[in-house]
Short mmCIF file of C-alpha atoms and ligand atoms in Angstrom, two decimals:
data_model
loop_
_atom_site.label_atom_id
_atom_site.label_comp_id
_atom_site.label_asym_id
_atom_site.label_seq_id
_atom_site.Cartn_x
_atom_site.Cartn_y
_atom_site.Cartn_z
CA MET A 8 117.56 129.82 109.06
CA ASN A 9 114.38 129.18 107.08
CA LEU A 10 114.55 126.35 104.62
CA ILE A 11 112.13 124.63 102.24
CA LEU A 12 112.62 120.94 101.46
CA MET A 13 110.88 120.46 98.17
CA GLY A 14 110.25 117.26 96.25
CA PRO A 15 107.61 114.78 95.20
CA PRO A 16 105.93 112.35 97.62
CA GLY A 17 108.58 109.95 98.95
CA ALA A 18 111.52 112.18 98.00
CA GLY A 19 112.75 112.03 101.61
CA LYS A 20 111.62 115.46 102.84
CA GLY A 21 110.35 114.20 106.19
CA THR A 22 113.38 111.95 106.72
CA GLN A 23 115.84 114.80 106.12
CA ALA A 24 113.75 117.39 108.01
CA LYS A 25 113.87 115.24 111.17
CA ILE A 26 117.66 114.84 110.87
CA LEU A 27 118.15 118.60 110.42
CA GLU A 28 115.77 119.40 113.27
CA GLU A 29 117.72 117.18 115.64
CA LYS A 30 121.10 118.49 114.57
CA HIS A 31 120.44 122.22 114.22
CA GLY A 32 117.37 122.87 116.39
CA PHE A 33 115.34 124.24 113.49
CA LYS A 34 111.64 123.35 113.70
CA GLN A 35 110.22 120.89 111.16
CA LEU A 36 106.92 122.21 109.92
CA SER A 37 105.18 119.41 108.02
CA THR A 38 101.74 120.40 106.77
CA GLY A 39 101.01 116.71 106.05
CA ASP A 40 101.77 115.73 109.69
CA MET A 41 99.63 118.62 110.93
CA LEU A 42 96.70 117.54 108.77
CA ARG A 43 97.07 113.92 109.94
CA ALA A 44 97.06 115.17 113.56
CA ALA A 45 93.88 117.15 112.80
CA ILE A 46 92.27 114.00 111.36
CA ALA A 47 93.30 111.96 114.43
CA ALA A 48 91.84 114.67 116.70
CA GLY A 49 88.57 114.66 114.72
CA SER A 50 88.71 118.44 114.27
CA GLU A 51 86.67 120.28 111.63
CA VAL A 52 89.80 120.82 109.50
CA GLY A 53 90.66 117.12 109.84
CA LEU A 54 87.19 115.98 108.82
CA LYS A 55 87.33 118.15 105.68
CA ALA A 56 90.91 117.17 104.83
CA LYS A 57 90.59 113.40 105.15
CA ALA A 58 88.77 112.61 101.90
CA ILE A 59 90.97 115.05 99.96
CA MET A 60 94.18 113.50 101.30
CA ASP A 61 92.95 109.93 100.79
CA ARG A 62 92.51 110.62 97.08
CA GLY A 63 95.85 112.44 96.80
CA ASP A 64 94.54 115.95 96.05
CA LEU A 65 95.64 119.16 97.75
CA VAL A 66 93.82 120.67 100.71
CA SER A 67 92.69 124.25 99.98
CA ASP A 68 95.24 127.06 100.12
CA ASP A 69 93.16 129.00 102.69
CA VAL A 70 93.20 126.12 105.19
CA ILE A 71 96.92 125.43 104.73
CA ILE A 72 97.99 129.08 104.89
CA GLY A 73 95.90 129.52 108.06
CA ILE A 74 97.58 126.51 109.73
CA VAL A 75 101.10 127.66 108.82
CA SER A 76 100.44 131.26 109.78
CA ASP A 77 99.29 130.19 113.28
CA LEU A 78 102.39 128.09 113.76
CA MET A 79 104.77 130.83 112.72
CA ASP A 80 103.72 132.73 115.87
CA ARG A 81 104.95 129.96 118.20
CA PRO A 82 108.12 130.54 120.24
CA ASP A 83 109.69 127.21 119.19
CA VAL A 84 110.15 128.39 115.58
CA LYS A 85 112.52 131.23 116.52
CA LYS A 86 115.72 129.36 115.52
CA GLY A 87 114.33 128.70 112.07
CA VAL A 88 111.89 126.49 110.23
CA ILE A 89 112.27 123.58 107.85
CA PHE A 90 109.17 123.68 105.68
CA ASP A 91 108.31 120.08 104.70
CA GLY A 92 105.49 119.75 102.17
CA PHE A 93 104.79 123.49 102.11
CA PRO A 94 104.43 125.51 99.94
CA ARG A 95 102.76 123.36 97.30
CA THR A 96 101.15 126.03 95.13
CA THR A 97 102.11 129.49 93.92
CA ALA A 98 99.47 131.02 96.24
CA GLN A 99 101.10 129.25 99.22
CA ALA A 100 104.59 130.40 98.14
CA GLU A 101 103.41 134.00 97.87
CA ALA A 102 101.72 133.75 101.28
CA LEU A 103 104.95 132.42 102.80
CA ASP A 104 106.92 135.34 101.34
CA LYS A 105 104.46 137.72 103.00
CA MET A 106 104.51 135.86 106.34
CA LEU A 107 108.31 135.94 106.49
CA SER A 108 108.72 139.54 105.41
CA GLY A 109 106.00 140.56 107.92
CA LYS A 110 108.24 139.09 110.63
CA GLY A 111 111.41 140.68 109.25
CA GLN A 112 112.67 137.25 108.20
CA LYS A 113 113.70 135.72 104.90
CA LEU A 114 113.80 132.39 103.16
CA ASN A 115 117.43 131.22 103.16
CA ALA A 116 117.19 128.31 100.74
CA VAL A 117 114.96 125.95 98.84
CA ILE A 118 116.41 122.47 98.45
CA GLU A 119 114.84 120.44 95.67
CA MET A 120 115.30 116.68 96.08
CA LYS A 121 115.23 114.86 92.75
CA VAL A 122 114.15 111.19 92.73
CA ASP A 123 113.00 108.94 89.84
CA ASP A 124 109.27 108.17 89.78
CA GLU A 125 109.65 104.39 90.11
CA ALA A 126 111.92 104.75 93.16
CA LEU A 127 109.32 107.06 94.72
CA VAL A 128 106.57 104.49 94.22
CA ALA A 129 108.74 101.74 95.78
CA ARG A 130 109.61 103.94 98.77
CA ILE A 131 106.01 104.91 99.44
CA ALA A 132 104.59 101.43 98.94
CA GLY A 133 107.13 100.12 101.49
CA ARG A 134 106.69 102.80 104.16
CA TYR A 135 105.15 102.10 107.59
CA THR A 136 105.48 103.42 111.13
CA CYS A 137 105.26 102.13 114.68
CA ALA A 138 101.73 102.81 115.96
CA LYS A 139 103.08 103.58 119.44
CA CYS A 140 106.06 105.91 118.90
CA GLY A 141 105.88 106.85 115.21
CA GLN A 142 109.33 105.44 114.33
CA GLY A 143 109.48 105.07 110.54
CA TYR A 144 110.35 101.85 108.72
CA ASN A 145 110.41 100.63 105.14
CA ASP A 146 109.89 97.11 103.72
CA ASN A 147 112.61 97.77 101.17
CA TYR A 148 115.18 99.90 103.02
CA ALA A 149 114.76 99.98 106.79
CA LYS A 150 113.17 97.02 108.58
CA PRO A 151 113.14 96.63 112.39
CA LYS A 152 116.08 94.56 113.72
CA VAL A 153 113.62 92.00 115.13
CA THR A 154 110.74 91.31 112.76
CA GLY A 155 107.49 92.82 114.06
CA VAL A 156 109.09 94.67 117.00
CA CYS A 157 109.87 98.40 116.97
CA ASP A 158 113.58 99.10 117.58
CA ASN A 159 112.73 102.29 119.41
CA CYS A 160 109.93 101.38 121.85
CA GLY A 161 109.31 97.62 121.54
CA GLY A 162 105.82 98.25 120.10
CA THR A 163 104.36 95.47 117.98
CA GLU A 164 101.68 97.36 116.05
CA PHE A 165 102.51 99.16 112.83
CA ILE A 166 100.45 101.43 110.60
CA ARG A 167 100.48 102.48 106.94
CA ARG A 168 99.11 105.80 105.66
CA PRO A 169 95.83 105.40 103.72
CA ASP A 170 97.36 107.40 100.83
CA ASP A 171 100.44 105.15 100.64
CA ASN A 172 99.18 102.78 97.95
CA GLU A 173 100.32 102.66 94.34
CA LYS A 174 97.13 104.15 92.81
CA THR A 175 96.96 107.16 95.16
CA MET A 176 100.71 107.56 94.99
CA ARG A 177 100.57 107.96 91.20
CA ASP A 178 97.75 110.52 91.63
CA ARG A 179 99.85 112.40 94.23
CA LEU A 180 102.76 112.44 91.78
CA ALA A 181 100.55 113.87 89.03
CA VAL A 182 99.29 116.57 91.42
CA TYR A 183 102.90 117.36 92.37
CA ASN A 184 103.97 117.69 88.74
CA LYS A 185 101.02 119.93 87.88
CA GLN A 186 100.69 122.16 90.95
CA THR A 187 103.97 122.08 92.89
CA ALA A 188 106.74 121.54 90.34
CA PRO A 189 106.17 125.05 88.86
CA LEU A 190 107.55 126.42 92.16
CA VAL A 191 111.01 125.33 90.99
CA SER A 192 110.96 128.19 88.46
CA TYR A 193 109.47 130.53 91.08
CA TYR A 194 112.41 129.95 93.45
CA LYS A 195 115.01 129.73 90.69
CA ALA A 196 114.00 133.23 89.62
CA LYS A 197 114.53 134.39 93.21
CA GLY A 198 118.02 132.84 93.23
CA ASN A 199 117.60 130.53 96.23
CA LEU A 200 117.06 127.15 94.60
CA HIS A 201 119.55 124.30 95.27
CA VAL A 202 119.07 120.94 93.58
CA ILE A 203 120.35 117.74 95.20
CA ASP A 204 120.33 114.06 94.23
CA GLY A 205 117.60 112.45 96.34
CA MET A 206 118.36 109.02 94.81
CA ALA A 207 121.46 108.69 96.98
CA ASN A 208 121.28 106.88 100.33
CA ILE A 209 119.91 108.77 103.34
CA ALA A 210 123.35 109.66 104.76
CA ASP A 211 124.58 111.01 101.42
CA VAL A 212 121.42 113.10 100.97
CA THR A 213 122.01 114.53 104.46
CA ALA A 214 125.62 115.34 103.50
CA ALA A 215 124.45 117.13 100.34
CA THR A 216 121.92 119.14 102.36
CA GLU A 217 124.54 120.05 104.97
CA SER A 218 126.83 121.19 102.20
CA VAL A 219 124.15 123.64 101.00
CA LEU A 220 123.63 124.90 104.57
CA SER A 221 127.34 125.40 105.20
CA LYS A 222 127.66 127.53 102.06
CA LEU A 223 124.77 129.70 103.29
CA LYS A 224 126.46 130.22 106.65
CA GLY A 225 129.91 130.79 105.13
P1 AP5 B 21 102.64 114.97 103.00
O1 AP5 B 21 102.49 114.32 104.28
O2 AP5 B 21 103.41 116.23 102.88
O3 AP5 B 21 103.18 113.87 101.99
P2 AP5 B 21 104.10 113.97 100.69
O4 AP5 B 21 104.54 115.29 100.21
O5 AP5 B 21 103.33 113.18 99.71
O6 AP5 B 21 105.42 113.42 101.19
P3 AP5 B 21 105.68 112.12 101.96
O7 AP5 B 21 105.54 112.33 103.42
O8 AP5 B 21 104.90 110.98 101.38
O9 AP5 B 21 107.19 111.85 101.55
P4 AP5 B 21 108.55 112.49 102.04
O10 AP5 B 21 109.16 113.26 100.93
O11 AP5 B 21 108.42 113.19 103.36
O12 AP5 B 21 109.38 111.15 102.19
P5 AP5 B 21 109.85 110.37 103.51
O13 AP5 B 21 110.99 111.09 104.13
O14 AP5 B 21 108.69 110.00 104.37
O15 AP5 B 21 101.19 115.28 102.36
C1 AP5 B 21 100.15 114.32 102.40
C2 AP5 B 21 98.86 114.95 101.87
O16 AP5 B 21 98.48 116.05 102.73
C3 AP5 B 21 98.95 115.58 100.47
O17 AP5 B 21 98.75 114.62 99.45
C4 AP5 B 21 97.83 116.64 100.55
O18 AP5 B 21 96.56 116.04 100.40
C5 AP5 B 21 97.93 117.15 101.99
N1 AP5 B 21 98.84 118.30 102.11
C6 AP5 B 21 100.02 118.34 102.83
N2 AP5 B 21 100.61 119.54 102.72
C7 AP5 B 21 99.79 120.29 101.91
C8 AP5 B 21 99.88 121.61 101.40
N3 AP5 B 21 100.94 122.40 101.68
N4 AP5 B 21 98.89 122.04 100.58
C9 AP5 B 21 97.81 121.26 100.29
N5 AP5 B 21 97.67 119.99 100.74
C10 AP5 B 21 98.67 119.50 101.54
O19 AP5 B 21 110.42 109.06 102.81
C11 AP5 B 21 109.55 108.11 102.20
C12 AP5 B 21 110.10 106.68 102.42
O20 AP5 B 21 111.34 106.55 101.74
C13 AP5 B 21 110.39 106.37 103.90
O21 AP5 B 21 110.06 105.03 104.12
C14 AP5 B 21 111.90 106.59 104.04
O22 AP5 B 21 112.48 105.75 105.01
C15 AP5 B 21 112.40 106.26 102.64
N6 AP5 B 21 113.54 107.08 102.26
C16 AP5 B 21 113.72 108.42 102.50
N7 AP5 B 21 114.89 108.84 101.96
C17 AP5 B 21 115.43 107.76 101.34
C18 AP5 B 21 116.63 107.56 100.59
N8 AP5 B 21 117.49 108.55 100.37
N9 AP5 B 21 116.87 106.32 100.11
C19 AP5 B 21 115.98 105.29 100.36
N10 AP5 B 21 114.85 105.42 101.07
C20 AP5 B 21 114.56 106.64 101.54
#
């Protein structure tokens, strides 16, 4: 099963991708996480990407398509992939079509998560993660049980993404509306677009996503 989770920054793509990965064994492929790993490793790609990501722009199609294409050859993607944050441009969508058809595979569904802009800004401004294990938290929705201590690993240091501030978030939203939102029509025309309410709580969004998946299997 190959699935795209599509939606603006903060729509809940990463949250839902992790839940689906755990439940179904599909591989989450987050281009944002890969770029952040490249930055942390100090690689050439990371060095080039950092300034672009910090201002909320898109990294070039060539770089992104190269990263995804390499990953599609790995054995752990055999059960299926949840694309999180990819594709973001028409060129990336066309490249994905080619990659999948070259492997005799297809895209099963595109799930668009709709969330109001102000809710997105609140979610992103509140997001932080444990520096030790990466467990995600949110000032507004999901705080640790004991203040300042990670529920998962007991870590006491937390980090916020440099692009998770209101100014950059609004720039990221504008980039999404200009460059990524047109993909809704691209996938609608192909007949595999499913729209869900991303404003609902996390469990209800998962239920809506599962409902789409069960129809595909049925
Ligand atoms: P990327 O890392 O992909 O970021 P994004 O698309 O901006 O998405 P986010 O990770 O911010 O949000 P999300 O939808 O995953 O939400 P989450 O589940 O975390 O990209 C970062 C940058 O990398 C880009 O700006 C670009 O520069 C570059 N890049 C990446 N891919 C690229 C590509 N393909 N091409 C070119 N450049 C690329 O949830 C957010 C918060 O809300 C969390 O705190 C969560 O707990 C909370 N939350 C989630 N769901 C709910 C809910 N239902 N109710 C309440 N709270 C919720």
